[in-house]
Short mmCIF file of N, CA and C in Angstrom, two decimals:
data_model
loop_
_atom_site.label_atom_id
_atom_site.label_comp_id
_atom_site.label_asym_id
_atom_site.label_seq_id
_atom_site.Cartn_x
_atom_site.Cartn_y
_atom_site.Cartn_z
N UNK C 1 66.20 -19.24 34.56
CA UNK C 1 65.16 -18.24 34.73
C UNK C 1 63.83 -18.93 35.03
N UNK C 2 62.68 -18.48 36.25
CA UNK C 2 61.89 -19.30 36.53
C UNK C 2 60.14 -18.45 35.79
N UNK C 3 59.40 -18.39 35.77
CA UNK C 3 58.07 -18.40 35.19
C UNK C 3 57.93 -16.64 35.85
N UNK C 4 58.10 -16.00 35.87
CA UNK C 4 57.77 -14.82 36.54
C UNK C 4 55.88 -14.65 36.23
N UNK C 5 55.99 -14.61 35.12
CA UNK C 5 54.40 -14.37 34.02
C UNK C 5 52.98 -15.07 35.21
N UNK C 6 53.68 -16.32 35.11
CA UNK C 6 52.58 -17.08 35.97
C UNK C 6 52.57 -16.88 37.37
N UNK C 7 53.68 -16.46 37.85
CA UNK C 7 53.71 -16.06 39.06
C UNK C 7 52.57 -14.83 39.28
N UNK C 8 52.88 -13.71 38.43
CA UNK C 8 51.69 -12.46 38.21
C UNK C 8 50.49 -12.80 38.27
N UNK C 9 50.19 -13.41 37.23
CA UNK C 9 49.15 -14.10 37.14
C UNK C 9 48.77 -14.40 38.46
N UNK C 10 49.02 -15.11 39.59
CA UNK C 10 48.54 -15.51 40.47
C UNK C 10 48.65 -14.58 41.75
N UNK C 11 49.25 -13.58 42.03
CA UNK C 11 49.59 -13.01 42.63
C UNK C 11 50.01 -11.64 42.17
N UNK C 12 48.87 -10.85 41.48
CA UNK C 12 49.10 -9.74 40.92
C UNK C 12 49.57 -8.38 41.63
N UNK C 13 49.12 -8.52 43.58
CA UNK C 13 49.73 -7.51 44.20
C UNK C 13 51.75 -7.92 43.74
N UNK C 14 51.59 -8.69 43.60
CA UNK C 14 53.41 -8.46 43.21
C UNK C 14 54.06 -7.98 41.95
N UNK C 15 52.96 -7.12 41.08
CA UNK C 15 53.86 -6.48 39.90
C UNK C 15 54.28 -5.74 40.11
N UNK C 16 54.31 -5.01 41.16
CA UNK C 16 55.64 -3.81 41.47
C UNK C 16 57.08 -4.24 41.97
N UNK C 17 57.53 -5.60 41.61
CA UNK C 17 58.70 -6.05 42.30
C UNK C 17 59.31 -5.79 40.96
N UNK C 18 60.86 -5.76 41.04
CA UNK C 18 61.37 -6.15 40.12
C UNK C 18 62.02 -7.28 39.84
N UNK C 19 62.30 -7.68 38.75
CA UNK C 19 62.68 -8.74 38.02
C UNK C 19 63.68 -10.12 38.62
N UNK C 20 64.92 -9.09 39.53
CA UNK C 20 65.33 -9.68 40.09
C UNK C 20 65.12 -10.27 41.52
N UNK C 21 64.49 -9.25 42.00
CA UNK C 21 63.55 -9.73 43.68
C UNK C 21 62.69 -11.16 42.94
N UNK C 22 62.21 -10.82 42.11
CA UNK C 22 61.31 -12.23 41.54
C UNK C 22 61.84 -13.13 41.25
N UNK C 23 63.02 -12.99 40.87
CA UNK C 23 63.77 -14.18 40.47
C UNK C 23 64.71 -14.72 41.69
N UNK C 24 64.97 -14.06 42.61
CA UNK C 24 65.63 -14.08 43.76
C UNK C 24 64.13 -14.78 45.26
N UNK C 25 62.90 -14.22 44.78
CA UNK C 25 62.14 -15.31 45.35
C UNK C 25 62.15 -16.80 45.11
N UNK C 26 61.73 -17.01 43.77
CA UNK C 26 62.10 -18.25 43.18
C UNK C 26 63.36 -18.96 43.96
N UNK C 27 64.35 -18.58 43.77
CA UNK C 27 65.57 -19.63 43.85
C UNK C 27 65.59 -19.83 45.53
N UNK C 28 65.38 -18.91 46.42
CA UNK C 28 64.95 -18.95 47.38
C UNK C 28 63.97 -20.50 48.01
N UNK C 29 62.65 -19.93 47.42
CA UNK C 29 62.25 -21.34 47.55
C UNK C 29 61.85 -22.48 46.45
N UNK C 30 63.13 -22.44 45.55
CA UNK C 30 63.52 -23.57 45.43
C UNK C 30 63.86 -24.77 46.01
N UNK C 31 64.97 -23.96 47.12
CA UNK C 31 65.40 -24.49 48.19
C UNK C 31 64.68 -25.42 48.79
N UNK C 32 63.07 -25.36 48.76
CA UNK C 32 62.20 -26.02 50.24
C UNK C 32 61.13 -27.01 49.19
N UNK C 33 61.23 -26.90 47.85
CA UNK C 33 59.98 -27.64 46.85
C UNK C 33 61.71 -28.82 45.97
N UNK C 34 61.15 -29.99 46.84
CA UNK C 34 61.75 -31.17 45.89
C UNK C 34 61.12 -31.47 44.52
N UNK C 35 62.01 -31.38 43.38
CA UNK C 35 61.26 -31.59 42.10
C UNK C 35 60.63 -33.39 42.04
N UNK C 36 61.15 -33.94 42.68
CA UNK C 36 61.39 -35.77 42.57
C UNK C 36 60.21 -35.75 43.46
N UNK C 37 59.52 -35.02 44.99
CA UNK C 37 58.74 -34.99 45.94
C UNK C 37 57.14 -34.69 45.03
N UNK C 38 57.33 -33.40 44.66
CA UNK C 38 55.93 -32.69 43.76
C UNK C 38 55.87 -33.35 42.71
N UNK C 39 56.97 -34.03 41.86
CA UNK C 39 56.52 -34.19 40.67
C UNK C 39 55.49 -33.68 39.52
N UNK C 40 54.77 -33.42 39.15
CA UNK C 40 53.89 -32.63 38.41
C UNK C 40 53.79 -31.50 39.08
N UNK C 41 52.97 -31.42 39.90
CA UNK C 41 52.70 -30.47 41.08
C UNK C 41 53.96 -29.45 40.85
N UNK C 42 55.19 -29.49 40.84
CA UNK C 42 56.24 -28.93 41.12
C UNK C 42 56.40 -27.49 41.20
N UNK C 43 55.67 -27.19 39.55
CA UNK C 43 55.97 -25.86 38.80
C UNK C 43 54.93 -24.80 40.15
N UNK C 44 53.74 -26.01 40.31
CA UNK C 44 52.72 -25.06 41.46
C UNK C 44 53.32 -24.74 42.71
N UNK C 45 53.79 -25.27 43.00
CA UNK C 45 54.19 -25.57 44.16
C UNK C 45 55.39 -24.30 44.03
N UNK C 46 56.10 -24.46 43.35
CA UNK C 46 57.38 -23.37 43.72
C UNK C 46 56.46 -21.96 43.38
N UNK C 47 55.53 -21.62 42.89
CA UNK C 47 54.95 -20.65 42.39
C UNK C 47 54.32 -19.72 43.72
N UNK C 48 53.36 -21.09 44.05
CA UNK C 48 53.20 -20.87 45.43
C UNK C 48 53.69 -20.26 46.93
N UNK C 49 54.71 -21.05 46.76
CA UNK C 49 56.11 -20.90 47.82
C UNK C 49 56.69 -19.66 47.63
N UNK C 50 57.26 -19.30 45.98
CA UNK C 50 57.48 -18.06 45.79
C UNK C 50 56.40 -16.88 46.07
N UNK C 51 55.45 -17.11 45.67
CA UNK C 51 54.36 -16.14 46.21
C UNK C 51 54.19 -15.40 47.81
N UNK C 52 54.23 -16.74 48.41
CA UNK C 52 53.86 -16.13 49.63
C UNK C 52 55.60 -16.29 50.31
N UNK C 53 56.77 -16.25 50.32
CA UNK C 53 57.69 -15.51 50.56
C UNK C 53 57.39 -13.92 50.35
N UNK C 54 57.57 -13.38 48.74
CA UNK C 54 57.66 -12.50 48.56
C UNK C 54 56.31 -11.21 48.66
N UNK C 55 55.22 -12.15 49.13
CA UNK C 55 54.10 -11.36 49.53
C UNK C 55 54.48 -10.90 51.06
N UNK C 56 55.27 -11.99 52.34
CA UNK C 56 55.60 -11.73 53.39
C UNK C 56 56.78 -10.59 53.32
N UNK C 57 57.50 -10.76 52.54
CA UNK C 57 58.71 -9.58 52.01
C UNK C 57 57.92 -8.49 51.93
N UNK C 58 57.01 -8.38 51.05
CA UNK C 58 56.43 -7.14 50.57
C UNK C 58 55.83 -6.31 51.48
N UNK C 59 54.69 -7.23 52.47
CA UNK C 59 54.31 -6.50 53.99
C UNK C 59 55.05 -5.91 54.60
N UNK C 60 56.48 -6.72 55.07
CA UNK C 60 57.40 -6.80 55.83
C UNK C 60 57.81 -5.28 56.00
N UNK C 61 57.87 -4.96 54.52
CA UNK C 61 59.01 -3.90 54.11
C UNK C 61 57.88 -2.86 53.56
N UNK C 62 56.79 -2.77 53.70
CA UNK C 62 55.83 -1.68 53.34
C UNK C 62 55.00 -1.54 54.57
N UNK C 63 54.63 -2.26 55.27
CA UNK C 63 53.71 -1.89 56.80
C UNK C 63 55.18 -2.52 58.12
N UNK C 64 55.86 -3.44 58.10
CA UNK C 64 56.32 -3.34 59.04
C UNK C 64 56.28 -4.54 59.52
N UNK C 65 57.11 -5.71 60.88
CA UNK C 65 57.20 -7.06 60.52
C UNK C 65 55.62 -7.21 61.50
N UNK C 66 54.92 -6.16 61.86
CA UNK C 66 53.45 -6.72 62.48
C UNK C 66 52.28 -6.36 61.81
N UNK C 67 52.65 -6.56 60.31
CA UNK C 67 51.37 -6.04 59.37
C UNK C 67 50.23 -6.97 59.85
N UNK C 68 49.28 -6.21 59.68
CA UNK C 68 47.88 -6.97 59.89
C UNK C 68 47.08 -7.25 58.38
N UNK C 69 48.21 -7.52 57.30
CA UNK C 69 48.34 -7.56 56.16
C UNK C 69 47.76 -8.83 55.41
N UNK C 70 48.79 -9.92 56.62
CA UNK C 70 48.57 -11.19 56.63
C UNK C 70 47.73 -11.72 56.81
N UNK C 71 47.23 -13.02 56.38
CA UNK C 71 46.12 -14.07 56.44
C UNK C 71 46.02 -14.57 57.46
N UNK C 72 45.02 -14.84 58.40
CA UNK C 72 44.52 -15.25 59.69
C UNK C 72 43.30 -15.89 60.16
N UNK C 73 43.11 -17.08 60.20
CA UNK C 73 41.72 -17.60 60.52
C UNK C 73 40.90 -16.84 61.68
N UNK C 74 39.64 -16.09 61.16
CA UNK C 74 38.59 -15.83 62.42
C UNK C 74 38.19 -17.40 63.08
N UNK C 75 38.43 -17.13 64.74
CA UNK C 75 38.00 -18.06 65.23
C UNK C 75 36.99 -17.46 65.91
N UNK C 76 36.82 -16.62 66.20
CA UNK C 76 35.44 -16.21 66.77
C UNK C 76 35.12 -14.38 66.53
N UNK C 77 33.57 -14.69 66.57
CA UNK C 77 33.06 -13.20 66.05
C UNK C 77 31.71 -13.07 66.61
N UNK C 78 31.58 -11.98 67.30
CA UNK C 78 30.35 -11.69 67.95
C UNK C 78 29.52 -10.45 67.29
N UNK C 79 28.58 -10.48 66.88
CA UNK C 79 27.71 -9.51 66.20
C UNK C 79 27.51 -8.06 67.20
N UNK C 80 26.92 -8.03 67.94
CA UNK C 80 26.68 -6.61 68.70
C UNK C 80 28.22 -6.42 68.62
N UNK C 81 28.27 -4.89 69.19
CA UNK C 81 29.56 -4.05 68.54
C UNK C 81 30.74 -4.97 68.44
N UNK C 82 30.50 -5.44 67.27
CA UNK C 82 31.43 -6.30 66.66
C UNK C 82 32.67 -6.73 66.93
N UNK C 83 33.32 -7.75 67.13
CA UNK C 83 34.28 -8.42 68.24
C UNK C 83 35.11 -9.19 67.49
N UNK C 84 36.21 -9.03 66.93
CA UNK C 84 37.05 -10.25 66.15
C UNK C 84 38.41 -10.86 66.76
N UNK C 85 38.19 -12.71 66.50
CA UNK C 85 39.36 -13.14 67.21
C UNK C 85 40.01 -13.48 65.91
N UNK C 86 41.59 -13.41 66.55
CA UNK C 86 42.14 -14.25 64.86
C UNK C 86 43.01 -14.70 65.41
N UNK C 87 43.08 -16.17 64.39
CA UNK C 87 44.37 -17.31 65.12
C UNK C 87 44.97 -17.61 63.69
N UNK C 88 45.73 -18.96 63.96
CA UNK C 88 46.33 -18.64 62.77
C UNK C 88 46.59 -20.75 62.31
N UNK C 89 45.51 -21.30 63.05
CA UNK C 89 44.92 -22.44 62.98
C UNK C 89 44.53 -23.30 61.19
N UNK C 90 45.16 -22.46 60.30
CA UNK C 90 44.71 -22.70 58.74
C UNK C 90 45.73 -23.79 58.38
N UNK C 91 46.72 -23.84 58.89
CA UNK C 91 47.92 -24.59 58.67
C UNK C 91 48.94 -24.91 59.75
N UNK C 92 49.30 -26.61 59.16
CA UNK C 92 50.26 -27.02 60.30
C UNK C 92 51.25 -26.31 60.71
N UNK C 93 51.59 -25.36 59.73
CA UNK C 93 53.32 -24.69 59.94
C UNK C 93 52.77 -23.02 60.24
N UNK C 94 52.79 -23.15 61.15
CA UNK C 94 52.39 -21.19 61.64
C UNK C 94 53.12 -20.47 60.32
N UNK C 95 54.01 -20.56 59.67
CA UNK C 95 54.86 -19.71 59.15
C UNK C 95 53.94 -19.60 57.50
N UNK C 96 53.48 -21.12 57.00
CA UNK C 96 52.95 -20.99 56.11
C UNK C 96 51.49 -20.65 56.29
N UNK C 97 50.99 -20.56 57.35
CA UNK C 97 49.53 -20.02 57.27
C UNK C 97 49.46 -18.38 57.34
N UNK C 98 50.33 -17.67 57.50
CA UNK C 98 50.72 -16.31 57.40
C UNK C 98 49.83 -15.66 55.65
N UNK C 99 49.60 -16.61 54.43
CA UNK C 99 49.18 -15.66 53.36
C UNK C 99 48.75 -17.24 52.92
N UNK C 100 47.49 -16.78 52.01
CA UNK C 100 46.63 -17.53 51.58
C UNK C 100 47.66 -18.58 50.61
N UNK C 101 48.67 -17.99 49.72
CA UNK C 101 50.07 -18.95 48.75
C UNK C 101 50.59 -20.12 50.07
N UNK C 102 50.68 -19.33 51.31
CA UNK C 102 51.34 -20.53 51.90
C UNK C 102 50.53 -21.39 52.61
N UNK C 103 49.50 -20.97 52.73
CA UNK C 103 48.38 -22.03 52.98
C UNK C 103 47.87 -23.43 51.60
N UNK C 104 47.79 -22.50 50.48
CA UNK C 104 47.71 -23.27 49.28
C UNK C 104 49.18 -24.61 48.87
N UNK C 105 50.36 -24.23 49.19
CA UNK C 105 51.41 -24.54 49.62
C UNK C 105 51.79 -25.60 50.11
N UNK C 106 50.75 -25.61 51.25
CA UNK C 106 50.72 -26.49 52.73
C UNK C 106 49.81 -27.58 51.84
N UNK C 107 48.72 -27.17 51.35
CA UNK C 107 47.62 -28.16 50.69
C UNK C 107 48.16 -29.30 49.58
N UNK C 108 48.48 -28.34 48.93
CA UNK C 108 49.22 -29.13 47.92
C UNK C 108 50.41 -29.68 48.52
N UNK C 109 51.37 -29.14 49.36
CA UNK C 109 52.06 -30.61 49.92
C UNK C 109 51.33 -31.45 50.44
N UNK C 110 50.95 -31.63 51.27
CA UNK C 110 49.77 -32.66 51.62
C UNK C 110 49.05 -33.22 51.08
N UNK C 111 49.03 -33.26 49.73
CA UNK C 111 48.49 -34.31 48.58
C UNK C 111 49.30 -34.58 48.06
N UNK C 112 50.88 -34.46 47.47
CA UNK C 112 51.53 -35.30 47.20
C UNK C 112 52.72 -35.66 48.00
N UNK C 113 52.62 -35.35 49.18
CA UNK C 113 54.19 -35.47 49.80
C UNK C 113 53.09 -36.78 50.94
N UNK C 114 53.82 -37.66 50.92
CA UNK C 114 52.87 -39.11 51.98
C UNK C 114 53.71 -39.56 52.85
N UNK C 115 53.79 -39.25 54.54
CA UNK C 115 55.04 -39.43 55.35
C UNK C 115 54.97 -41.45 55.37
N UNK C 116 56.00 -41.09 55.72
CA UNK C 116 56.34 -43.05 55.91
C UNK C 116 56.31 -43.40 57.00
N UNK C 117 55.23 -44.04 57.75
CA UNK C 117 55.44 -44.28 59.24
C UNK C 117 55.44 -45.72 59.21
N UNK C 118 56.35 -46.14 60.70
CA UNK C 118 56.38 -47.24 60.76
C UNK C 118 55.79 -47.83 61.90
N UNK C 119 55.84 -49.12 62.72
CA UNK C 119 54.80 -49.56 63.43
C UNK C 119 55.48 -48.88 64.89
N UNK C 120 56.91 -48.24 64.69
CA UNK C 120 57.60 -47.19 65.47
C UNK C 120 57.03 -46.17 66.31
N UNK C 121 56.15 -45.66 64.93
CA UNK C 121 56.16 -44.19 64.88
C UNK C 121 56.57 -43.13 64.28
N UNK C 122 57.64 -43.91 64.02
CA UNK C 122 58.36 -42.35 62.60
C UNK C 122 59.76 -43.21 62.02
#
């Protein structure tokens, strides 16, 4: 059984899920958070991951798969009758820049996950 409590805590639009969708996020992305990779980090990290899965679930299945629900960097904005661009430039992985959890996600991998390059290239 994984932390549901803290999950709330961080992501309170998700107390209308039930128990098992929450727990069925979790194991989900379990799948993608190495415990040996995060080390400390870990517990955040899957919290995270779980978050913004089941926040993309939640849009998905309450506005539809083109909610304008989701998180999106303004790249440009013009004042007179007001003009908005949105990209989605917040994160390397288009998929995790979709909600602020998978942007947080992305961050925190990127402080403890350190690629290994060689004088190769990869």
């Amino acid at each position: 059984m994984y932390d549901t409590e803290k999950l709330l805590d961080l992501a309170p639009e998700l107390n209308g899920l039930d128990e098992g969708t929450l727990q069925m996020g979790f194991e989900t992305a379990s799948v993608f958070v190495s415990r040996k990779q995060f080390g400390k980090a870990y517990d955040l990290a899957l919290i995270y991951l779980t978050a913004h899965l089941l926040t993309l679930r939640k849009l998905s299945m309450s506005e539809g798969a083109s909610s304008g629900g989701v998180t999106k960097e303004v790249t440009s904005e013009h004042e007179g009758a007001l003009s908005r661009s949105y990209g989605t430039s917040l994160s390397s992985d288009a998929f995790l820049a979709k909600t602020i959890y998978g942007i947080m996600f992305e961050r925190l991998k990127r402080r403890v996950i350190i690629p290994v390059l060689t004088r190769m290239g990869y």
